[in-house]
Tab-separated table of C-alpha atoms in Angstrom:
chain	number	residue	atom	x	y	z
A	1381	MET	CA	-13.587	12.768	-6.085
A	1382	GLU	CA	-9.803	13.009	-5.956
A	1383	ILE	CA	-7.970	15.027	-3.320
A	1384	ARG	CA	-6.612	17.457	-5.928
A	1385	GLU	CA	-10.154	18.249	-7.109
A	1386	ALA	CA	-11.352	18.758	-3.545
A	1387	LEU	CA	-8.447	21.122	-2.879
A	1388	LYS	CA	-9.283	23.188	-5.947
A	1389	ILE	CA	-12.949	23.473	-4.950
A	1390	THR	CA	-11.960	24.404	-1.387
A	1391	ARG	CA	-9.542	27.054	-2.644
A	1392	LYS	CA	-12.178	28.639	-4.856
A	1393	LYS	CA	-14.722	28.626	-2.010
A	1394	LEU	CA	-12.175	30.493	0.104
A	1395	ASN	CA	-11.535	32.878	-2.804
A	1396	LEU	CA	-7.803	32.219	-2.644
A	1397	SER	CA	-5.129	32.173	-5.312
A	1398	GLN	CA	-2.996	29.040	-5.653
A	1399	SER	CA	-0.135	30.897	-3.988
A	1400	GLU	CA	-2.356	31.912	-1.044
A	1401	MET	CA	-3.731	28.375	-0.736
A	1402	ALA	CA	-0.235	26.867	-0.634
A	1403	GLY	CA	1.011	29.480	1.849
A	1404	ASP	CA	4.469	28.637	3.092
A	1405	VAL	CA	3.787	24.890	2.880
A	1406	LEU	CA	4.466	24.482	-0.840
A	1407	THR	CA	5.607	26.644	-3.716
A	1408	LYS	CA	2.897	28.011	-5.983
A	1409	SER	CA	4.363	26.037	-8.896
A	1410	TYR	CA	4.311	22.716	-7.049
A	1411	TYR	CA	0.814	23.303	-5.676
A	1412	SER	CA	-0.439	24.162	-9.159
A	1413	LYS	CA	0.859	20.815	-10.421
A	1414	ILE	CA	-1.038	19.040	-7.631
A	1415	GLU	CA	-4.331	20.610	-8.715
A	1416	ARG	CA	-3.572	19.589	-12.311
A	1417	GLY	CA	-2.793	15.999	-11.329
A	1418	ILE	CA	0.896	16.158	-12.250
A	1419	HIS	CA	2.055	15.647	-8.649
A	1420	GLU	CA	0.353	13.982	-5.675
A	1421	ILE	CA	0.240	15.739	-2.341
A	1422	ASN	CA	1.651	13.934	0.676
A	1423	ALA	CA	-0.118	13.575	4.011
A	1424	GLN	CA	1.915	16.133	5.906
A	1425	ASP	CA	1.535	18.865	3.274
A	1426	LEU	CA	-2.198	18.253	2.886
A	1427	ILE	CA	-2.842	18.476	6.606
A	1428	ASP	CA	-0.582	21.538	6.963
A	1429	ILE	CA	-2.450	23.355	4.162
A	1430	LEU	CA	-5.822	22.510	5.682
A	1431	ASN	CA	-4.650	23.632	9.129
A	1432	LEU	CA	-3.363	26.864	7.601
A	1433	HIS	CA	-6.929	27.697	6.564
A	1434	GLY	CA	-8.661	26.351	9.669
A	1435	ILE	CA	-10.070	23.227	8.006
A	1436	ARG	CA	-10.199	19.936	9.900
A	1437	ILE	CA	-9.176	16.998	7.726
A	1438	GLN	CA	-12.227	14.963	8.701
A	1439	ASP	CA	-14.475	17.848	7.605
A	1440	PHE	CA	-12.544	18.076	4.340
A	1441	PHE	CA	-13.164	14.407	3.517
A	1442	GLU	CA	-16.741	14.397	4.774
A	1443	GLU	CA	-17.678	17.355	2.580
A	1444	PHE	CA	-16.319	15.924	-0.627
A	1445	ASN	CA	-17.140	12.270	-0.122
A	1446	PHE	CA	-20.636	12.790	1.350
A	1447	GLU	CA	-19.891	10.518	4.291
A	1448	LYS	CA	-21.027	12.565	7.226
A	1449	ASN	CA	-20.070	11.516	10.742
A	1450	THR	CA	-18.556	8.249	9.613
A	1451	PHE	CA	-15.421	6.721	8.151
A	1452	GLY	CA	-16.564	5.215	4.861
A	1453	LYS	CA	-14.921	3.599	1.849
A	1454	SER	CA	-14.101	6.814	0.008
A	1455	ASN	CA	-12.505	8.318	3.125
A	1456	PHE	CA	-10.516	5.097	3.458
A	1457	ASP	CA	-9.376	5.246	-0.177
A	1458	ASN	CA	-8.194	8.861	0.084
A	1459	LEU	CA	-6.358	8.398	3.373
A	1460	HIS	CA	-4.924	5.074	2.212
A	1461	ARG	CA	-3.387	6.882	-0.741
A	1462	LEU	CA	-1.773	9.321	1.688
A	1463	VAL	CA	-0.434	6.433	3.771
A	1464	GLY	CA	1.104	4.877	0.666
A	1465	ASN	CA	2.680	8.167	-0.409
A	1466	ALA	CA	4.096	8.766	3.077
A	1467	TYR	CA	5.572	5.267	3.235
A	1468	TYR	CA	7.273	5.409	-0.161
A	1469	GLN	CA	8.671	8.848	0.671
A	1470	LYS	CA	9.828	7.497	4.073
A	1471	ASP	CA	7.797	10.292	5.663
A	1472	THR	CA	7.287	9.116	9.256
A	1473	ASP	CA	5.780	12.463	10.309
A	1474	GLY	CA	3.228	12.127	7.505
A	1475	LEU	CA	2.208	8.681	8.772
A	1476	LEU	CA	1.719	10.077	12.283
A	1477	LYS	CA	-0.456	12.872	10.896
A	1478	VAL	CA	-2.667	10.373	9.071
A	1479	ILE	CA	-3.051	8.395	12.306
A	1480	ASP	CA	-4.033	11.600	14.099
A	1481	ALA	CA	-6.523	12.458	11.342
A	1482	ILE	CA	-8.154	9.007	11.583
A	1483	ASP	CA	-8.497	9.360	15.370
A	1484	LYS	CA	-10.482	12.573	14.892
A	1485	PHE	CA	-13.260	10.864	12.937
A	1486	PRO	CA	-16.318	10.115	15.107
A	1487	ASN	CA	-16.460	6.493	16.290
A	1488	SER	CA	-13.237	5.596	14.476
A	1489	GLN	CA	-12.391	3.078	17.212
A	1490	ASN	CA	-15.500	1.074	16.304
A	1491	ASN	CA	-15.053	1.279	12.537
A	1492	ARG	CA	-13.156	-1.634	10.945
A	1493	LEU	CA	-11.915	0.424	7.973
A	1494	ALA	CA	-10.622	3.172	10.248
A	1495	ARG	CA	-8.982	0.716	12.641
A	1496	GLY	CA	-7.421	-1.200	9.760
A	1497	LEU	CA	-5.952	1.885	8.130
A	1498	ARG	CA	-4.743	3.201	11.478
A	1499	VAL	CA	-2.879	0.000	12.357
A	1500	GLU	CA	-1.480	-0.168	8.811
A	1501	ALA	CA	-0.057	3.344	9.191
A	1502	LYS	CA	1.211	2.448	12.675
A	1503	LEU	CA	2.979	-0.693	11.462
A	1504	LEU	CA	4.564	1.155	8.538
A	1505	TYR	CA	5.648	3.967	10.868
A	1506	GLN	CA	7.333	1.560	13.290
A	1507	GLY	CA	8.958	-0.322	10.415
A	1508	LEU	CA	10.458	2.858	8.967
A	1509	LYS	CA	11.436	4.337	12.309
A	1510	TYR	CA	12.842	1.293	14.086
A	1511	GLY	CA	12.993	-1.574	11.545
A	1512	PRO	CA	10.600	-4.554	11.033
A	1513	GLU	CA	12.166	-6.517	13.883
A	1514	LYS	CA	11.262	-3.750	16.377
A	1515	ILE	CA	7.525	-3.573	15.575
A	1516	ASP	CA	5.736	-4.146	18.875
A	1517	ASP	CA	3.678	-7.253	19.623
A	1518	GLU	CA	0.505	-5.241	20.253
A	1519	THR	CA	0.572	-3.807	16.730
A	1520	ILE	CA	1.193	-7.218	15.142
A	1521	LYS	CA	-1.622	-8.722	17.199
A	1522	GLU	CA	-4.061	-6.010	16.077
A	1523	VAL	CA	-3.029	-6.480	12.433
A	1524	LYS	CA	-3.776	-10.208	12.681
A	1525	GLN	CA	-7.121	-9.652	14.405
A	1526	LEU	CA	-8.328	-7.286	11.685
A	1527	MET	CA	-6.799	-9.337	8.875
A	1528	PHE	CA	-8.702	-12.479	9.897
A	1529	ASN	CA	-11.904	-10.590	10.734
A	1530	SER	CA	-13.175	-11.135	7.183
A	1531	ASP	CA	-14.112	-14.652	6.017
A	1532	ASN	CA	-13.493	-13.837	2.371
A	1533	TRP	CA	-10.275	-11.787	2.302
A	1534	ASP	CA	-11.620	-8.325	1.506
A	1535	GLU	CA	-9.385	-5.462	0.361
A	1536	LEU	CA	-8.560	-4.371	3.915
A	1537	SER	CA	-7.459	-7.891	4.888
A	1538	LEU	CA	-5.324	-8.130	1.752
A	1539	ASN	CA	-3.683	-4.760	2.434
A	1540	LEU	CA	-2.875	-5.796	5.992
A	1541	LEU	CA	-1.382	-9.097	4.844
A	1542	SER	CA	0.680	-7.281	2.214
A	1543	ILE	CA	2.358	-4.968	4.724
A	1544	SER	CA	2.792	-7.604	7.437
A	1545	ILE	CA	4.823	-10.094	5.363
A	1546	PRO	CA	8.170	-8.796	6.768
A	1547	VAL	CA	7.055	-9.442	10.365
A	1548	LEU	CA	5.341	-12.823	9.921
A	1549	LYS	CA	7.271	-16.072	10.379
A	1550	ILE	CA	7.581	-18.058	7.161
A	1551	GLU	CA	5.717	-21.063	8.613
A	1552	GLU	CA	2.782	-18.866	9.610
A	1553	LEU	CA	2.865	-17.039	6.278
A	1554	ASN	CA	2.893	-20.358	4.421
A	1555	SER	CA	-0.354	-21.371	6.128
A	1556	ILE	CA	-1.979	-17.977	5.484
A	1557	ILE	CA	-1.040	-18.046	1.779
A	1558	GLY	CA	-2.603	-21.501	1.417
A	1559	SER	CA	-5.853	-20.229	2.950
A	1560	LEU	CA	-5.849	-17.118	0.764
A	1561	ILE	CA	-5.326	-18.996	-2.508
A	1562	SER	CA	-8.039	-21.525	-1.660
A	1563	LYS	CA	-10.587	-18.694	-1.311
A	1564	LYS	CA	-9.453	-16.312	-4.080
A	1565	ALA	CA	-9.253	-17.982	-7.497
A	1566	PRO	CA	-8.002	-15.552	-10.190
A	1567	SER	CA	-11.129	-16.066	-12.300
A	1568	ALA	CA	-13.392	-14.985	-9.428
A	1569	THR	CA	-11.356	-12.049	-8.155
A	1570	SER	CA	-11.627	-8.323	-8.884
A	1571	ILE	CA	-8.861	-6.504	-10.757
A	1572	ARG	CA	-7.820	-4.603	-7.622
A	1573	ALA	CA	-7.703	-7.796	-5.539
A	1574	LYS	CA	-5.644	-9.526	-8.251
A	1575	GLU	CA	-3.104	-6.705	-8.114
A	1576	ILE	CA	-2.756	-6.936	-4.324
A	1577	ILE	CA	-2.665	-10.757	-4.251
A	1578	SER	CA	-0.060	-10.870	-7.036
A	1579	SER	CA	2.174	-8.559	-5.007
A	1580	ILE	CA	1.588	-10.644	-1.862
A	1581	LEU	CA	2.547	-13.874	-3.641
A	1582	ILE	CA	5.735	-12.423	-5.152
A	1583	ASN	CA	6.783	-11.129	-1.715
A	1584	PHE	CA	5.908	-14.513	-0.193
A	1585	LEU	CA	8.152	-16.277	-2.734
A	1586	ASP	CA	10.929	-13.793	-1.986
A	1587	LYS	CA	10.654	-14.428	1.752
A	1588	ALA	CA	10.426	-18.204	1.204
A	1589	TYR	CA	13.721	-18.169	-0.674
A	1590	LYS	CA	15.462	-15.944	1.872
A	1591	SER	CA	14.188	-18.243	4.659
A	1592	SER	CA	15.417	-21.389	2.825
A	1593	PHE	CA	11.784	-22.508	2.653
A	1594	LEU	CA	12.181	-23.895	-0.863
A	1595	LYS	CA	9.397	-26.476	-1.087
A	1596	GLY	CA	5.810	-26.695	0.028
A	1597	LYS	CA	2.259	-26.830	-1.204
A	1598	SER	CA	1.753	-23.073	-0.839
A	1599	ILE	CA	4.745	-22.336	-3.069
A	1600	THR	CA	3.329	-24.601	-5.779
A	1601	LEU	CA	-0.098	-23.001	-5.409
A	1602	ALA	CA	1.403	-19.515	-5.548
A	1603	PHE	CA	3.090	-20.200	-8.885
A	1604	LYS	CA	-0.075	-21.815	-10.245
A	1605	TRP	CA	-2.145	-18.773	-9.197
A	1606	LEU	CA	0.318	-16.314	-10.751
A	1607	GLU	CA	0.373	-18.246	-14.024
A	1608	GLN	CA	-3.423	-17.879	-14.320
A	1609	VAL	CA	-3.472	-14.088	-13.976
A	1610	ASP	CA	-5.151	-12.224	-16.836
A	1611	PRO	CA	-2.701	-10.461	-19.221
A	1612	SER	CA	-4.879	-7.325	-19.010
A	1613	LEU	CA	-3.706	-6.800	-15.429
A	1614	LYS	CA	-1.690	-3.643	-14.856
A	1615	ASN	CA	2.052	-4.395	-14.697
A	1616	TYR	CA	1.378	-7.883	-16.098
A	1617	CYS	CA	4.756	-7.972	-17.890
A	1618	PHE	CA	6.660	-7.227	-14.689
A	1619	LEU	CA	4.574	-9.804	-12.858
A	1620	LYS	CA	5.537	-12.469	-15.411
A	1621	ILE	CA	9.212	-11.519	-15.126
A	1622	TYR	CA	9.096	-11.738	-11.328
A	1623	THR	CA	7.209	-15.050	-11.467
A	1624	ASN	CA	9.750	-16.573	-13.850
A	1625	TYR	CA	12.620	-15.180	-11.790
A	1626	TYR	CA	11.450	-16.689	-8.495
A	1627	HIS	CA	10.507	-19.964	-10.154
A	1628	ALA	CA	14.078	-20.215	-11.452
A	1629	LEU	CA	15.528	-19.058	-8.125
A	1630	LEU	CA	13.600	-21.586	-6.050
A	1631	SER	CA	14.436	-24.313	-8.586
A	1632	GLY	CA	18.157	-23.559	-8.418
A	1633	GLU	CA	18.402	-22.366	-12.043
A	1634	LYS	CA	21.076	-19.732	-11.451
A	1635	ASN	CA	21.875	-19.211	-15.132
A	1636	LYS	CA	18.255	-18.320	-15.826
A	1637	THR	CA	18.064	-15.872	-12.918
A	1638	GLN	CA	21.249	-14.224	-14.147
A	1639	ARG	CA	19.790	-13.812	-17.655
A	1640	ILE	CA	16.662	-12.187	-16.224
A	1641	ARG	CA	18.741	-9.795	-14.128
A	1642	GLU	CA	20.874	-8.898	-17.141
A	1643	PHE	CA	17.749	-8.287	-19.233
A	1644	LEU	CA	16.399	-5.868	-16.636
A	1645	ASP	CA	19.739	-4.086	-16.271
A	1646	ASP	CA	20.210	-3.803	-20.044
A	1647	ASN	CA	16.806	-2.141	-20.326
A	1648	GLY	CA	17.435	0.497	-17.674
A	1649	MET	CA	15.603	-1.262	-14.835
A	1650	GLU	CA	18.449	-1.541	-12.337
A	1651	ASP	CA	16.119	-0.352	-9.569
A	1652	LEU	CA	14.106	-3.549	-9.981
A	1653	THR	CA	17.076	-5.892	-9.858
A	1654	ARG	CA	18.367	-4.187	-6.732
A	1655	TYR	CA	15.509	-5.652	-4.692
A	1656	LEU	CA	15.485	-9.143	-6.206
A	1657	ALA	CA	16.785	-11.933	-3.997
A	1658	ARG	CA	19.945	-13.618	-5.277
């Protein structure tokens, strides 16, 4: 069940109008669009609305995901969505509220999913608040411990690797990427894992170029892996453009990289070229 559906059910149980449910947290119009799936609610607003009506966030997720007294996969998925929304909106207060919500789940300290999501939110918070170079050693150490806790690179490990690329040294990242590719062939990987790994590899290639790490087995393997991705993958076209761009960049083909940038700009995608390494 999606958060918007759970909010609607909760509102009706409380016999509240949309305006009463939103209170002074959101406008009635904006809240209505959340229930209809037009907008997504961020962490801070969700928690504020629940607090307004005396509902603990852990009770909210337990009721609608049927995971009583635990922190299960569906709770992880819902809270992970809130973490992502908070990060992209640069909402540091929202990230802190998600951390607080996780801490209130019973036995969260002994639950790998809860610990993984908590340290992900913590790392993102510190990165936004102070910059990647100021993330503390304790947080990085915990990320690594949880990331390598799975022998087969599960979704949590992949998520943690994805967000930790800015703080890992290129030599260490090179070794990790080699291990990942050796265990996760595209043909034997789920759609969701392919999406995360594709993003990881593009960011690895970006960091390799910026670190003047232009050659290496992991770079070759990364390109080979990306070239084998199924065309049915979401955002496949963008993935191919990025792959071709970084292949040209790392090969010193400046004319080709310029053509790709011009193509993106000419088609109204200046936001994408803004983040591409030059």
